[in-house]
XYZ file of C-alpha atoms in Angstrom:
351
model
C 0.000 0.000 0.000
C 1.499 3.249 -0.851
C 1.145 6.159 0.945
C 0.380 9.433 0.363
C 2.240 12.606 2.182
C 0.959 16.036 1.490
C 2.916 19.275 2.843
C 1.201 22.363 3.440
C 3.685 25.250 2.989
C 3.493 29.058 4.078
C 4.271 31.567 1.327
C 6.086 34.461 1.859
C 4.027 38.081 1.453
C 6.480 38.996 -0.957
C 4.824 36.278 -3.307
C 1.671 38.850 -2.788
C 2.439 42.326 -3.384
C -1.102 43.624 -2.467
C -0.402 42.304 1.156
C 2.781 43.770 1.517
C 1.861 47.304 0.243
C -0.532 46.675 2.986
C 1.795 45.874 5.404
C 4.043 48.565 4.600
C 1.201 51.123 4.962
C 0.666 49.432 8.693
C 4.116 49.979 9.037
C 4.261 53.876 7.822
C 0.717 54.609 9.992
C 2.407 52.760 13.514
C 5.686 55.805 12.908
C 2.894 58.635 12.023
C 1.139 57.697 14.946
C 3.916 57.246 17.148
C 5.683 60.648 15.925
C 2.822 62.225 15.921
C 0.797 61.452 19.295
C 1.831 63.994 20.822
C 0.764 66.895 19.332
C -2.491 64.768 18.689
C -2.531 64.804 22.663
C -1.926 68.517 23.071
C -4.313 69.455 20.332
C -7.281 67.684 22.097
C -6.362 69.522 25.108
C -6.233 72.715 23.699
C -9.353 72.696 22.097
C -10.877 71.426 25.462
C -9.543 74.153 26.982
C -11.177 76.193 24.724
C -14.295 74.418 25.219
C -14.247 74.866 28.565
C -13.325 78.635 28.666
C -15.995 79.713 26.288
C -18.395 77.079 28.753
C -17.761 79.407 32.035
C -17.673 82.495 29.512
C -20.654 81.916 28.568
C -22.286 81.038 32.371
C -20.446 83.859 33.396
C -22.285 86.450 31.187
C -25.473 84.614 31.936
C -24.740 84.721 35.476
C -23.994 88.587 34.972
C -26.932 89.023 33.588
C -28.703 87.255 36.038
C -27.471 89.261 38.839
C -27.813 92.597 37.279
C -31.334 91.862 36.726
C -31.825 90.813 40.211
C -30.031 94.206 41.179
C -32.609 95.921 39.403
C -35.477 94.128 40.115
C -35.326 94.935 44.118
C -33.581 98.560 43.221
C -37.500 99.222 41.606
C -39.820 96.839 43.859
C -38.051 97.680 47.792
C -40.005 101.105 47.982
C -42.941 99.626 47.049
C -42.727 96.709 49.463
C -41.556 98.731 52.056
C -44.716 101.601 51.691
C -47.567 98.462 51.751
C -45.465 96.067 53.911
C -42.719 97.179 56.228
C -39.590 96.270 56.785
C -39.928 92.558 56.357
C -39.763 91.430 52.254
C -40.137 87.452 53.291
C -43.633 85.475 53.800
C -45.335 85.378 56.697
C -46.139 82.445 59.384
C -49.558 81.641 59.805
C -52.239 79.315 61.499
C -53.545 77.096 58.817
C -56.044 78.576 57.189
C -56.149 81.638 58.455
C -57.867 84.910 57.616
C -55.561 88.186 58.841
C -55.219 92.067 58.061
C -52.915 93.803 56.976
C -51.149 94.222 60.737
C -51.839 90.968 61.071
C -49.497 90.064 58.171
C -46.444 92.165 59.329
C -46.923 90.471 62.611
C -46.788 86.881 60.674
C -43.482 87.941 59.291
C -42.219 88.665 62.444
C -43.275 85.213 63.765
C -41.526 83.949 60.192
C -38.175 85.191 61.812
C -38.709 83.406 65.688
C -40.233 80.314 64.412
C -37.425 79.849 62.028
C -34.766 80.399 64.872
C -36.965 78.194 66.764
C -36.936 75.525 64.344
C -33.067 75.399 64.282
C -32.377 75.380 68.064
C -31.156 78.809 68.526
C -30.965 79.278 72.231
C -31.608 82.444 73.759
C -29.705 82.001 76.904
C -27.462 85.087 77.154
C -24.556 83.122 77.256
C -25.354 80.754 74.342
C -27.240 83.024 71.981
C -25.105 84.203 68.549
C -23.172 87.106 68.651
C -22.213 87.443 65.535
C -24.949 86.541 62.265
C -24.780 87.270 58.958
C -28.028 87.949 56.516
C -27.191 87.020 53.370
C -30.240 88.389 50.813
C -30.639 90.934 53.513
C -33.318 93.279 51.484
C -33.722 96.320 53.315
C -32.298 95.011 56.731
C -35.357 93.538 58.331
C -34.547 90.364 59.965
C -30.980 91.898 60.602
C -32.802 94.915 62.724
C -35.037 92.520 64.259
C -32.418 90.148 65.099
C -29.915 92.467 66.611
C -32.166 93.524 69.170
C -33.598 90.719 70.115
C -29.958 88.927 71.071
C -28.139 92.266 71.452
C -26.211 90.861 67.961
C -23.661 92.361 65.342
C -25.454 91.692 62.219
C -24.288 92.069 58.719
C -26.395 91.798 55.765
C -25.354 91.501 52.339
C -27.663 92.425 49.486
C -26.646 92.694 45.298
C -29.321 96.066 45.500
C -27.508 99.184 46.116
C -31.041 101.015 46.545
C -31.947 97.793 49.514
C -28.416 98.280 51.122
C -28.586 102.188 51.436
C -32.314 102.058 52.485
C -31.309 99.419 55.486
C -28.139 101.119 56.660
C -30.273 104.065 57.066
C -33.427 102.168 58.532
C -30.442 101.364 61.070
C -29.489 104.769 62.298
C -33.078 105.994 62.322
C -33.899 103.138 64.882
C -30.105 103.269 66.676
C -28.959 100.491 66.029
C -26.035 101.466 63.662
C -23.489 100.318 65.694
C -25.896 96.891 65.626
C -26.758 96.216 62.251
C -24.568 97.371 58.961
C -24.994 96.596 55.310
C -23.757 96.463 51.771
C -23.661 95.324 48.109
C -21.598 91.960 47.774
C -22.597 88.844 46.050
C -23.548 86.264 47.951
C -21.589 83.401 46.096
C -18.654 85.254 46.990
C -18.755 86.722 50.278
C -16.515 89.707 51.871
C -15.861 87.631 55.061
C -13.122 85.505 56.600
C -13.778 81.972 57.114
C -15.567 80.987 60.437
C -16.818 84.386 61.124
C -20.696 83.709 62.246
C -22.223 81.920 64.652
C -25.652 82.399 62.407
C -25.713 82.411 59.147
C -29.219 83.511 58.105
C -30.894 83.242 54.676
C -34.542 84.480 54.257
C -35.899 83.619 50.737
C -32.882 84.241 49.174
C -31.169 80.776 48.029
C -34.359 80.910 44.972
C -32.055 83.463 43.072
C -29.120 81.605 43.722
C -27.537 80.275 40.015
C -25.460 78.186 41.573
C -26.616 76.147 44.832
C -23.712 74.186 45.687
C -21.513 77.634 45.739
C -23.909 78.983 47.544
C -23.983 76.359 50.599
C -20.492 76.263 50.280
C -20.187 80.110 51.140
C -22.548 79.857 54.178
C -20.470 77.034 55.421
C -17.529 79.024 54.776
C -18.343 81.795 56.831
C -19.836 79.950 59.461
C -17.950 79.730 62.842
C -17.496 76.045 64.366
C -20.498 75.195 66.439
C -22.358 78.128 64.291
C -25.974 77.524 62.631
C -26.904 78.005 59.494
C -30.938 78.861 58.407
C -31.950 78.523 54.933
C -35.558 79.500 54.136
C -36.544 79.626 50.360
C -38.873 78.845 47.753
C -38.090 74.990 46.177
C -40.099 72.635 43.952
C -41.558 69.511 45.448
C -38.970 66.584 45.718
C -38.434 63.825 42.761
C -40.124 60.717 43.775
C -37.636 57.389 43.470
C -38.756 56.551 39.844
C -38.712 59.980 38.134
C -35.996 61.539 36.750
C -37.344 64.833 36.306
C -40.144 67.675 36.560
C -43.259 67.172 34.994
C -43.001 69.017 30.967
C -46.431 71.245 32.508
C -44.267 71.579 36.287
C -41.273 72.805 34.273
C -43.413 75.877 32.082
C -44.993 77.300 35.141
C -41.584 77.557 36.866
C -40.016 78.670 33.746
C -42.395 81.677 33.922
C -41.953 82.372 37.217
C -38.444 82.337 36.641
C -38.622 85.147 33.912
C -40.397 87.049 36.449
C -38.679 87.388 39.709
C -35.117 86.669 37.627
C -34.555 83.384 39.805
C -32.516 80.578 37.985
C -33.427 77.128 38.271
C -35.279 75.947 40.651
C -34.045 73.256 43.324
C -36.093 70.518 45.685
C -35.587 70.452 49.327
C -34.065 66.615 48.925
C -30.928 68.460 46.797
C -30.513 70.822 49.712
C -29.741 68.426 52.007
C -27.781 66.494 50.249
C -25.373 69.619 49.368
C -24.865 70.109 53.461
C -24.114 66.477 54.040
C -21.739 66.460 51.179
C -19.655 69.523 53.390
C -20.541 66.912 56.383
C -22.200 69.398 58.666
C -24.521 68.243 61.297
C -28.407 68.567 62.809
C -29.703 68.568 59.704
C -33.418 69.193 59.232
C -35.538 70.248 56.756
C -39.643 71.117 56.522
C -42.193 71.916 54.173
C -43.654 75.032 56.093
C -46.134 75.593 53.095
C -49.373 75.160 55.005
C -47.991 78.339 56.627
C -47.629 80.540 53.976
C -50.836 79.605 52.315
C -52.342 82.947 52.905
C -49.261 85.421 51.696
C -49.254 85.774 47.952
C -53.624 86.089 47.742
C -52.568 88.913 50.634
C -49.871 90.530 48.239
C -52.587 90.354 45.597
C -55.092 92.353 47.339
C -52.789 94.688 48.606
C -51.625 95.551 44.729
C -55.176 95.798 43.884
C -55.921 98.652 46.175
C -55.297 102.194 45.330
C -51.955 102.960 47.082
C -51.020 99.571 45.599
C -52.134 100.248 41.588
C -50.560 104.226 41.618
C -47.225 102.529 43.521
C -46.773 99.868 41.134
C -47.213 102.169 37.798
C -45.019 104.480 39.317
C -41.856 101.236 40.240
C -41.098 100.224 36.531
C -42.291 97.594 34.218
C -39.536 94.813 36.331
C -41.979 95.529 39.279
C -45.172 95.092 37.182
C -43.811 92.175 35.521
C -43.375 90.467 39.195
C -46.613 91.682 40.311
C -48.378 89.723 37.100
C -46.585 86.600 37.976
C -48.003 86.531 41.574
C -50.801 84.089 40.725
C -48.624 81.905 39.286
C -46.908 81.375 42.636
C -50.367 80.709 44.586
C -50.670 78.259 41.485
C -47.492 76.383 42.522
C -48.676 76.108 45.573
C -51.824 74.870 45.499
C -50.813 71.956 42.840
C -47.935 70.743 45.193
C -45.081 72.113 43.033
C -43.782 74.864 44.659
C -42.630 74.252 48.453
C -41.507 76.846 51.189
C -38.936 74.865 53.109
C -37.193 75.654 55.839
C -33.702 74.099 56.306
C -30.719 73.860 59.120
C -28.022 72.466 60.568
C -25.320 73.032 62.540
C -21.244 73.283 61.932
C -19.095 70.962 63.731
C -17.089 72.709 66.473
C-alpha cells in the first residue's frame, strides 16, 4: 500500500504584493502615529480648553446678567414693598387657614423670623445666643434689625441692590442700632468675610435666586464659625419621587415663567438641599415643608396691589416691578398643585 504525504507550505508576502503594500502602509501609519501622538494629545487639550473657557464664559455672562437683573429688580420693587409692607420682604407664618389684616401680616413675618430660629435650636440664653450673624439676601435690613435687638447681635447683611443696602443702613441709624446692624452690596456666592466668622448664618428667601446652589452652601459654610448655625428658608419645587428623573413638561413651564419674572434661575427641591450640606458633612440637619404656613401670603400681596396705594405705587416702580406683580398668581398656582414648596432648612457646623 502506498502512501500518500501532502505538505502544506506558508508563502512568503512577498509572493503577494497587495499584502505587503498593505503591510508597509501598517508599518508607515504605527511611525505617524507614534511621531505624531503627541501633538495629537496637546491638540485635544487645547481645544478642550477652549471648550471649557468659552463654557464658564458663557455662564459667566449669563450669570452677569442674572445678577444685574436681580439688582434691578429689588432697586425698583423695595419702595414699594416697604410703603404696603414694612420692613420685612419674606412670607409670613400663619395658622392654617387663616384669615388676617394687613397688621396681622407684618406680625406673621415677624413670627416667620422666631419660628425659624426656633426651628433650628437657637438658644436664647445670654450666654449661648449668637453674637455674631450674617443675613445674606438681607433686602432692606429687616430680619438683621429685628435680630440684633432681640440677642443684642452684630449683624451684617449683604444684598446685590444698592437702593436695599442704602435704604437698610439708614433704617439702622433711624432706629439706633447702627453700631448693631450694617450693610452692603456683595454677592452672595462670593462673600466679603473671613472663614468661620458667624455663629448664624441667616438666609430668608434668598437661596431661589441663587444660580449656583452648591456655591452657595459652600459660602454659608464658609463663613460659618465652628459650632455656628446656618438657616436657609426659600422657595423649592416639590422633591423627585424614586422613579422619576425629572419635573413634569407642565411643572417645568410654570416655573419657567416664574423664573422670567422674579429673575430666579433654576429651581431646586428640598431633597438636593440636604444632600449639598451632608456632602460639606455638617450636622443637625433638618428640613420642613412650612407651606401650610404661607398659604395665605401671595392672595394677601394680591389684594394689597389691587388697592389704590397699591395700583398708583406699582405704575409708578417700573415695568420689572409690574412684571413680578403679574406673575403673583402663578406662585399661589405652585402652591396649590404641590409644586412649589416653602422649606425651611438647618443644621449646625461641627465645632
Amino acid at each position: 500500500m502506498t502512501t500518500t504525504t501532502t505538505t502544506y507550505s506558508y508563502l512568503h508576502t512577498s509572493q503577494f504584493p497587495t499584502i505587503q503594500r498593505l503591510r508597509t502602509c501598517q508599518t508607515r501609519h504605527r511611525i505617524l502615529s507614534s511621531t505624531f501622538a503627541p501633538v495629537t494629545r496637546k491638540l485635544k487639550l487645547v481645544v478642550a480648553a477652549a471648550a471649557a473657557d468659552t463654557t464658564r464664559s458663557m455662564k459667566a455672562a449669563e450669570d452677569g446678567v442674572l445678577k444685574k437683573g436681580i439688582a434691578e429688580f429689588y432697586d425698583e420693587s423695595s419702595g414699594v414693598w416697604e410703603d404696603i409692607w414694612g420692613d420685612h420682604m419674606h412670607h409670613g407664618f400663619y395658622d392654617p387657614d387663616s384669615t388676617v389684616d394687613v397688621s396681622g401680616h407684618r406680625a406673621a413675618q415677624i413670627r416667620m423670623i422666631d419660628e425659624a430660629l426656633r426651628f433650628a435650636g437657637v438658644s436664647e440664653d445670654p450666654t449661648k445666643r449668637p453674637k455674631s450673624v450674617v443675613d445674606v439676601g438681607c433686602g432692606i435690613g429687616g430680619s438683621s434689625r429685628y435680630i440684633a435687638s432681640k440677642f443684642g447681635a452684630k449683624c451684617q447683611g449683604i444684598t446685590l441692590s444698592p437702593v436695599q443696602a442704602q435704604r437698610a443702613n439708614a433704617l439702622a441709624a433711624a432706629q439706633g442700632l447702627s453700631d448693631k446692624a450694617s450693610f452692603q452690596v456683595a454677592d452672595a456666592l462670593e462673600q466679603p468675610f473671613p472663614d468661620g466668622q458667624f455663629d448664624l448664618v441667616w438666609s430668608m428667601e434668598s437661596g431661589e435666586h441663587m444660580p449656583d446652589k452648591a456655591k452657595f452652601v459652600n459660602e454659608l459654610a464658609r463663613v460659618t464659625a465652628p459650632g455656628g448655625t446656618i438657616i436657609i428658608v426659600t422657595w423649592c419645587h416639590r422633591d423627585l419621587a424614586p422613579t422619576e428623573e425629572s419635573l413634569q413638561p407642565w411643572e417645568k413651564e410654570l416655573l419657567n415663567k416664574i423664573c422670567d419674572s422674579f429673575y430666579l434661575p433654576a429651581w431646586c427641591s428640598t431633597a438636593e438641599y440636604v444632600k449639598l450640606l451632608q456632602s460639606l458633612s455638617l450636622q443637625d440637619i433638618k428640613a420642613e415643608d412650612w407651606s401650610q404656613y404661607v398659604a395665605p401670603f401671595w392672595p394677601a400681596v394680591i389684594r394689597s396691589a389691587l388697592t389704590w396705594n397699591g395700583l398708583t405705587s406699582l405704575l409708578r416702580s417700573g415695568w420689572k416691578t409690574i412684571k413680578g406683580a403679574l406673575a403673583m398668581p402663578l406662585m399661589i398656582e405652585g402652591f396649590k398643585k404641590d409644586l412649589i414648596k416653602f422649606a425651611i432648612i438647618t443644621c449646625r457646623k461641627p465645632e
